[in-house]
Coordinates of C-alpha atoms in Angstrom, one line a residue:
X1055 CA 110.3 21.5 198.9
X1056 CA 113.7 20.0 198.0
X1057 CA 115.7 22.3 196.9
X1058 CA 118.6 20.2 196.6
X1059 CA 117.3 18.1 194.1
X1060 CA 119.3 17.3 191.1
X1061 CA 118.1 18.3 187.4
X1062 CA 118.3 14.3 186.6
X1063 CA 116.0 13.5 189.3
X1064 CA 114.0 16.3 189.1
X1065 CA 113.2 15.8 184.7
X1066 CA 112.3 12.1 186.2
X1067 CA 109.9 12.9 188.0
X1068 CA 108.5 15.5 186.0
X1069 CA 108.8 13.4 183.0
X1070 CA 106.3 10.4 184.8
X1071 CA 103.6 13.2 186.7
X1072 CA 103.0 15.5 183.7
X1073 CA 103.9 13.6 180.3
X1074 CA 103.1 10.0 180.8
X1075 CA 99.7 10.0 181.6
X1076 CA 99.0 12.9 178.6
X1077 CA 101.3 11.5 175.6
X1078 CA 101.9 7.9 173.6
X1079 CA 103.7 5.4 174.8
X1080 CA 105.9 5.6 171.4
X1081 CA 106.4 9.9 172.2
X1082 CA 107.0 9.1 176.5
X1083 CA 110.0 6.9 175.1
X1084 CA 111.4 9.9 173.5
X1085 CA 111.6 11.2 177.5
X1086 CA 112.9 8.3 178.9
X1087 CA 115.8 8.4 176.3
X1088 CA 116.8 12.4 177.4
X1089 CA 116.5 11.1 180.7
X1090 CA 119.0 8.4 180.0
X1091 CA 121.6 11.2 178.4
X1092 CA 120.8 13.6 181.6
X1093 CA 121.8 11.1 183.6
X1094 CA 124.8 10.4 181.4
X1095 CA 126.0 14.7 180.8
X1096 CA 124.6 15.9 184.1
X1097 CA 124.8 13.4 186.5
X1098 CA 123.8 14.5 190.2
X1099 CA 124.3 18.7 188.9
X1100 CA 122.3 20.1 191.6
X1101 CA 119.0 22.2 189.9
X1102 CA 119.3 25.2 191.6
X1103 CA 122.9 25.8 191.6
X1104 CA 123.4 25.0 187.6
X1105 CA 123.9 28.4 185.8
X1106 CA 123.4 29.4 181.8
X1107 CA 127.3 28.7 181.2
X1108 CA 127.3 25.5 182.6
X1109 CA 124.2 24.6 180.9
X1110 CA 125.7 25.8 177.5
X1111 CA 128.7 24.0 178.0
X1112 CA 127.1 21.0 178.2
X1113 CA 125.1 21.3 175.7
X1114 CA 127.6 21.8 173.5
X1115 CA 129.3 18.3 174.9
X1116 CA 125.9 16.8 173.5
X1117 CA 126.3 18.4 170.4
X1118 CA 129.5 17.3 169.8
X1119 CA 128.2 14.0 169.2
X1120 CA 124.6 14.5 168.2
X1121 CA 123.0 16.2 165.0
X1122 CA 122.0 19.6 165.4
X1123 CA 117.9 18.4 165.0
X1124 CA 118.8 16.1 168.3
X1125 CA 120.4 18.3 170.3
X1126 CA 117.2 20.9 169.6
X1127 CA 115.2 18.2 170.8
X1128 CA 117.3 17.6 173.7
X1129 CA 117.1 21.3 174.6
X1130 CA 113.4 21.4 174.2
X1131 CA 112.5 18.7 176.6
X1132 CA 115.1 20.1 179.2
X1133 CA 113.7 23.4 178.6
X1134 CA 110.0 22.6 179.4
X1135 CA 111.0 20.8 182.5
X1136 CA 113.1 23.7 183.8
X1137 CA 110.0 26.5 183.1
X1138 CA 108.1 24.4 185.3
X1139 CA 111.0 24.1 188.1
X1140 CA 110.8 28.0 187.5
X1141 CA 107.0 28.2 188.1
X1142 CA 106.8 25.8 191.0
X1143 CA 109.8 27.4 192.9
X1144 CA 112.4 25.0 192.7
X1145 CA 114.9 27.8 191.1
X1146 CA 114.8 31.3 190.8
X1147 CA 116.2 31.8 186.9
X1148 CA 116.0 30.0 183.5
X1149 CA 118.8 28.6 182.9
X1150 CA 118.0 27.3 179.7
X1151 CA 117.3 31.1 178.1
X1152 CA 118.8 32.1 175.0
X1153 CA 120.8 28.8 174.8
X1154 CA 122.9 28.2 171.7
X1155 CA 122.1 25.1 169.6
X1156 CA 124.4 23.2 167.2
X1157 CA 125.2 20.1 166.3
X1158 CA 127.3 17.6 164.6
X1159 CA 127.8 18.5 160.8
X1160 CA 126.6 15.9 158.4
X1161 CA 129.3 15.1 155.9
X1162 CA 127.1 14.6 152.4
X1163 CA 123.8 15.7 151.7
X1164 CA 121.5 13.1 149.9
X1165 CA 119.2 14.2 146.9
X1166 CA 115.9 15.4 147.9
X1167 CA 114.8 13.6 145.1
X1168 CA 114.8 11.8 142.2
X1169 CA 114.1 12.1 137.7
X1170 CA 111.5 10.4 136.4
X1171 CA 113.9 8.4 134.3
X1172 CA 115.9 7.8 137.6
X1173 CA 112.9 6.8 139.5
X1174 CA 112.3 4.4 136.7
X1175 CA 114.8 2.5 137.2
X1176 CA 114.8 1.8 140.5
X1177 CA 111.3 1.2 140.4
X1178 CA 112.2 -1.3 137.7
X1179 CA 114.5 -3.2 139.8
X1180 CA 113.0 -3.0 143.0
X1181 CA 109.6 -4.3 141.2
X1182 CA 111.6 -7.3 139.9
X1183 CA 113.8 -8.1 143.1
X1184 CA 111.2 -8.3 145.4
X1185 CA 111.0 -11.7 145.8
X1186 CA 114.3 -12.1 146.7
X1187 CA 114.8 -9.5 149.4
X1188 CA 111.7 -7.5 151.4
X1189 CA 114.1 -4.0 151.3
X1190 CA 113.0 -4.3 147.7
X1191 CA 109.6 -4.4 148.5
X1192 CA 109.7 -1.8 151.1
X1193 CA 111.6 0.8 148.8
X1194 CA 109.0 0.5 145.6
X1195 CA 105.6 0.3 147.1
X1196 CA 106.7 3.9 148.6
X1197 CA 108.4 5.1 145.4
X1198 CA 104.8 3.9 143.8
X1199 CA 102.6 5.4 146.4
X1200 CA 104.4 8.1 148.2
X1201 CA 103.9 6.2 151.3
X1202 CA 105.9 7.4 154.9
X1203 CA 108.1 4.1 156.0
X1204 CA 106.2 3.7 159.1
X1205 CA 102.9 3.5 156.5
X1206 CA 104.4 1.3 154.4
X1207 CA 105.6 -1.5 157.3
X1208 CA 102.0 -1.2 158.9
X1209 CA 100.3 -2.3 155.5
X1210 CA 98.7 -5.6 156.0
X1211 CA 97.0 -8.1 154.1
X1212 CA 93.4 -6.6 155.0
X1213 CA 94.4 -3.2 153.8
X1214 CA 94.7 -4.3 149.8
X1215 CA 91.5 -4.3 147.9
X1216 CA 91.9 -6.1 144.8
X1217 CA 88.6 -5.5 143.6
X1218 CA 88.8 -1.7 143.3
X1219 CA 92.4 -1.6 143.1
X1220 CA 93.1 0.6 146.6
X1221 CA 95.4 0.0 149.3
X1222 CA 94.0 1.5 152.4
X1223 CA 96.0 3.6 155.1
X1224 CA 94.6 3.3 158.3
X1225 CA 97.6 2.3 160.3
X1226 CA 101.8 2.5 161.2
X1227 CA 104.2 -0.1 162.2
X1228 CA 106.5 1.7 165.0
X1229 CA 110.0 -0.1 163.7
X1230 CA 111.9 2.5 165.8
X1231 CA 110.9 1.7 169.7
X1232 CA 109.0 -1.3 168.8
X1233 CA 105.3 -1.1 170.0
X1234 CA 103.7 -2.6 167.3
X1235 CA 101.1 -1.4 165.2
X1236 CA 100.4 2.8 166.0
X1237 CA 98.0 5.7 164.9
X1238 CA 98.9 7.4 162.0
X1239 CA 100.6 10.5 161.5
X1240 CA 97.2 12.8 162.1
X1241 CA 93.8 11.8 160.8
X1242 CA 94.4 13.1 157.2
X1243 CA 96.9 10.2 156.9
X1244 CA 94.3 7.9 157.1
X1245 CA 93.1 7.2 153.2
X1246 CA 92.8 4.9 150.3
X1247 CA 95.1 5.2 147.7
X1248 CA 94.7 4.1 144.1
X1249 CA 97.1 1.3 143.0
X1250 CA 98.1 0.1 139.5
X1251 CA 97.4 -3.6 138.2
X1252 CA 101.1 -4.6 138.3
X1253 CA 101.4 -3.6 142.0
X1254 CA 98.4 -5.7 142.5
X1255 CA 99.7 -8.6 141.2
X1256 CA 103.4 -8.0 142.3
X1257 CA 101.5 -8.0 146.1
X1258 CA 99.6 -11.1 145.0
X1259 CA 102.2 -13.2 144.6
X1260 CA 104.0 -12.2 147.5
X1261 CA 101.2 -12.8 149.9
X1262 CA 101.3 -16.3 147.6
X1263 CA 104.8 -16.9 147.9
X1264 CA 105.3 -15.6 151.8
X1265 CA 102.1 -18.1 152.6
X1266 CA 100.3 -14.7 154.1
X1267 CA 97.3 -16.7 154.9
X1268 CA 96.2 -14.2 157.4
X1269 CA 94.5 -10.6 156.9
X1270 CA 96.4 -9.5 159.6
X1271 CA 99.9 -10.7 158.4
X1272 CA 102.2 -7.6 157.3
X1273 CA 103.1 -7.3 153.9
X1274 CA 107.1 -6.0 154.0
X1275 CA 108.1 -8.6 156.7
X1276 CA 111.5 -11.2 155.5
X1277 CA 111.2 -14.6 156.0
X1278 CA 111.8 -14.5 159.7
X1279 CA 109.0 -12.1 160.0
X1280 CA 111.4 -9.2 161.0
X1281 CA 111.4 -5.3 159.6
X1282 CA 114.2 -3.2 159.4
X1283 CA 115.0 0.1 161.2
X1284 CA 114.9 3.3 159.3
X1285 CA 118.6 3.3 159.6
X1286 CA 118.8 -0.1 157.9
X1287 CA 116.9 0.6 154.8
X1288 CA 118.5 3.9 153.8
X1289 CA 122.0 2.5 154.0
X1290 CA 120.4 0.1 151.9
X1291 CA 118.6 2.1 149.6
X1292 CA 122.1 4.3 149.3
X1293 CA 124.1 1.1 148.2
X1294 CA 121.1 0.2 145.7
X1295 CA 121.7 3.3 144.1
X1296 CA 125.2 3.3 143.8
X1297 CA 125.1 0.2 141.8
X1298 CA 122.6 1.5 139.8
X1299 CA 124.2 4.6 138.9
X1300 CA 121.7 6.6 140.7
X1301 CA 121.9 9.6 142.9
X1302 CA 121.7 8.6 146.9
X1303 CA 118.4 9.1 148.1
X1304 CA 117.1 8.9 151.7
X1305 CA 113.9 6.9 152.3
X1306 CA 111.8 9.9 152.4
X1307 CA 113.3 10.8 148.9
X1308 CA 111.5 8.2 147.3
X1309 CA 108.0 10.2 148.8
X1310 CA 109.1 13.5 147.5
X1311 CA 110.0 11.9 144.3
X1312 CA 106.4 10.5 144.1
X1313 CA 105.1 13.6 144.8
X1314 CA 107.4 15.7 142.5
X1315 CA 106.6 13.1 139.4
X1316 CA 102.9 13.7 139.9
X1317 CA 103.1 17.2 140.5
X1318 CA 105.4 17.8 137.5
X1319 CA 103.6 15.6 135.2
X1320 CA 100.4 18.0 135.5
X1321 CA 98.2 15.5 138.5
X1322 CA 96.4 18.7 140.5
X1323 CA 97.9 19.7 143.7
X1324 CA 94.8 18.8 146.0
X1325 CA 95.0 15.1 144.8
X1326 CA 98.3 15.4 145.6
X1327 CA 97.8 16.4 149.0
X1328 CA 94.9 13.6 149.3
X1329 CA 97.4 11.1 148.2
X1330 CA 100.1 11.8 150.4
X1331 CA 97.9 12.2 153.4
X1332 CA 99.0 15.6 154.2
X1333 CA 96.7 17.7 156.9
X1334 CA 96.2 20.5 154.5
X1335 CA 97.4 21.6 151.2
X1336 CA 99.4 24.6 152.4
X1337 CA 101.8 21.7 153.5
X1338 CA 101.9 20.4 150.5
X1339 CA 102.4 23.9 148.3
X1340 CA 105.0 24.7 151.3
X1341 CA 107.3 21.0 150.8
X1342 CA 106.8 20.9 146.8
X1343 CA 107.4 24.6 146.2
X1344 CA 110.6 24.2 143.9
X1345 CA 108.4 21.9 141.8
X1346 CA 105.3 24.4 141.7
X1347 CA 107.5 27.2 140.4
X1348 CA 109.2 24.9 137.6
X1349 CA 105.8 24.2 136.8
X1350 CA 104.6 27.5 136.4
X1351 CA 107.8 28.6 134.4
X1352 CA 106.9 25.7 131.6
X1353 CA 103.3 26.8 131.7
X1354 CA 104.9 30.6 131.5
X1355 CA 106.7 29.2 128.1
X1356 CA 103.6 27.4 126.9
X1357 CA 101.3 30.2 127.2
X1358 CA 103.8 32.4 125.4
X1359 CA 104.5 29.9 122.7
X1360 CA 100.1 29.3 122.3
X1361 CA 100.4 33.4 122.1
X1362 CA 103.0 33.3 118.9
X1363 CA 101.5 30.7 116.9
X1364 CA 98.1 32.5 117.3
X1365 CA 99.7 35.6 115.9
X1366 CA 101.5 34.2 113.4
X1367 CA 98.2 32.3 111.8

């Protein structure tokens, strides 16, 4: 056994015996990239000899220059790789134990989400901008249907039924390491979703106008048949709102404000849940619980006020 073996080397090798053959190509990149900063904050830091305070002050090196949700990440992977080192002999403690985690602090928090009259209007101008610009495009058919980015750049010209009016989810586009067309989130995410006749006929006409003659063509491509990172589309969206006088919203924003709207104007939870393609409606009661109390505090005054006028009569 080499007991000389650095923590780089030794995640590297880890990393290609135990997690490529068992995870996606899309999750083994995630690896490859806290392989990359190993290599870059740890160098050739012998395994055996690295102790908890040299670990921690690393760590916090990383952090520095990483959000706290990162650096967790960061940890995490380290961590598994160094329980196994542990198990197979390659050190005698855990260095990673009881580590502390933080992480660059984000200056401004965005809106989780929107008002129905805000979401109005930028529904109303992303609707009549789309043909113009495909961030437009992007931004309302998930502010219409609630759908995760990766959802909405994987929707093809296949996946709209005109006829019945549905869109179908049955795939993602992976904008962020670029492997093309993925699984969804977890099979719940697979499922048709109802559309309105404007959508329908906004998507028409792009497919017209774009020359999608292909079922296979994506919908929310530009001109030069390119999509835009996540990081793209909410700076974007952020300087769309501006000049619309909105709150900043992130991306994801635009699906709790879907879900919000339907919650709040009285649709049933469990459609809800169907909607957003959520594995169970315990995650959707647990994400919309702010909206599910202020609903039952205007049911609270209704009930009260039904109450009254029955007494009064």
């Amino acid at each position: 056994m080499n007991n000389t073996l650095s923590l780089t080397e030794y995640f590297k090798q880890w990393m290609e015996t135990f997690k490529k053959p068992a995870i996606s190509p899309v999750t083994y990149v995630k690896y490859k990239n806290t392989y990359q900063h190993l290599q870059q904050y740890f160098g050739d830091n012998e395994l055996s000899l690295i102790t908890r305070q040299q670990y921690q002050i690393i760590l916090n090196r990383f952090a520095e220059t990483h959000a706290k949700r990162t650096t967790a990440g960061f940890h995490k992977q380290i961590r598994a790789s160094v329980l196994d080192a542990l198990d197979d002999g390659y050190i005698e403690t855990d260095f990673t134990r009881k580590a502390i985690i933080t992480g660059r602090q984000i200056k401004k928090q965005k809106k989780m989400y929107l008002s129905y009259n805000e979401w109005q209007t930028l529904m109303k101008y992303t609707f009549n901008h789309c043909s113009s610009n495909s961030f437009n495009l992007i931004i309302y058919l998930s502010a219409i249907t609630g759908l995760r980015f990766s959802e909405v750049l994987g929707l093809t010209v296949s996946d709209i039924d005109f006829q019945h009016r549905l869109l179908s989810i049955n795939k993602t586009w992976d904008y962020k390491y670029h492997t093309g067309f993925q699984t969804t989130k977890n099979k719940s995410s697979v499922r048709l979703i109802d559309i309105d006749t404007q959508t329908l006929i906004l998507l028409k006409n792009v497919i017209s106008d774009r020359h999608l003659t292909d079922l296979n063509h994506r919908l929310c491509i530009d001109y030069t048949g390119k999509t835009p990172v996540s990081a793209t589309i909410n700076r974007y969206l952020e300087k769309l709102c501006y000049k619309l006088n909105l709150p900043p919203i992130s991306f994801h924003g635009l699906r709790h404000t879907h879900a919000s709207i339907l919650l709040f104007k009285g649709v049933n939870i469990l459609s809800v849940s169907k909607r957003l393609g959520h594995k169970d409606i315990n995650t959707t009661q647990n994400v919309y619980l702010h909206v599910i109390k202020e609903m039952e505090e205007r049911e609270t005054s209704l009930i009260m006020q039904i109450m009254n006028e029955a007494m009064v009569k």
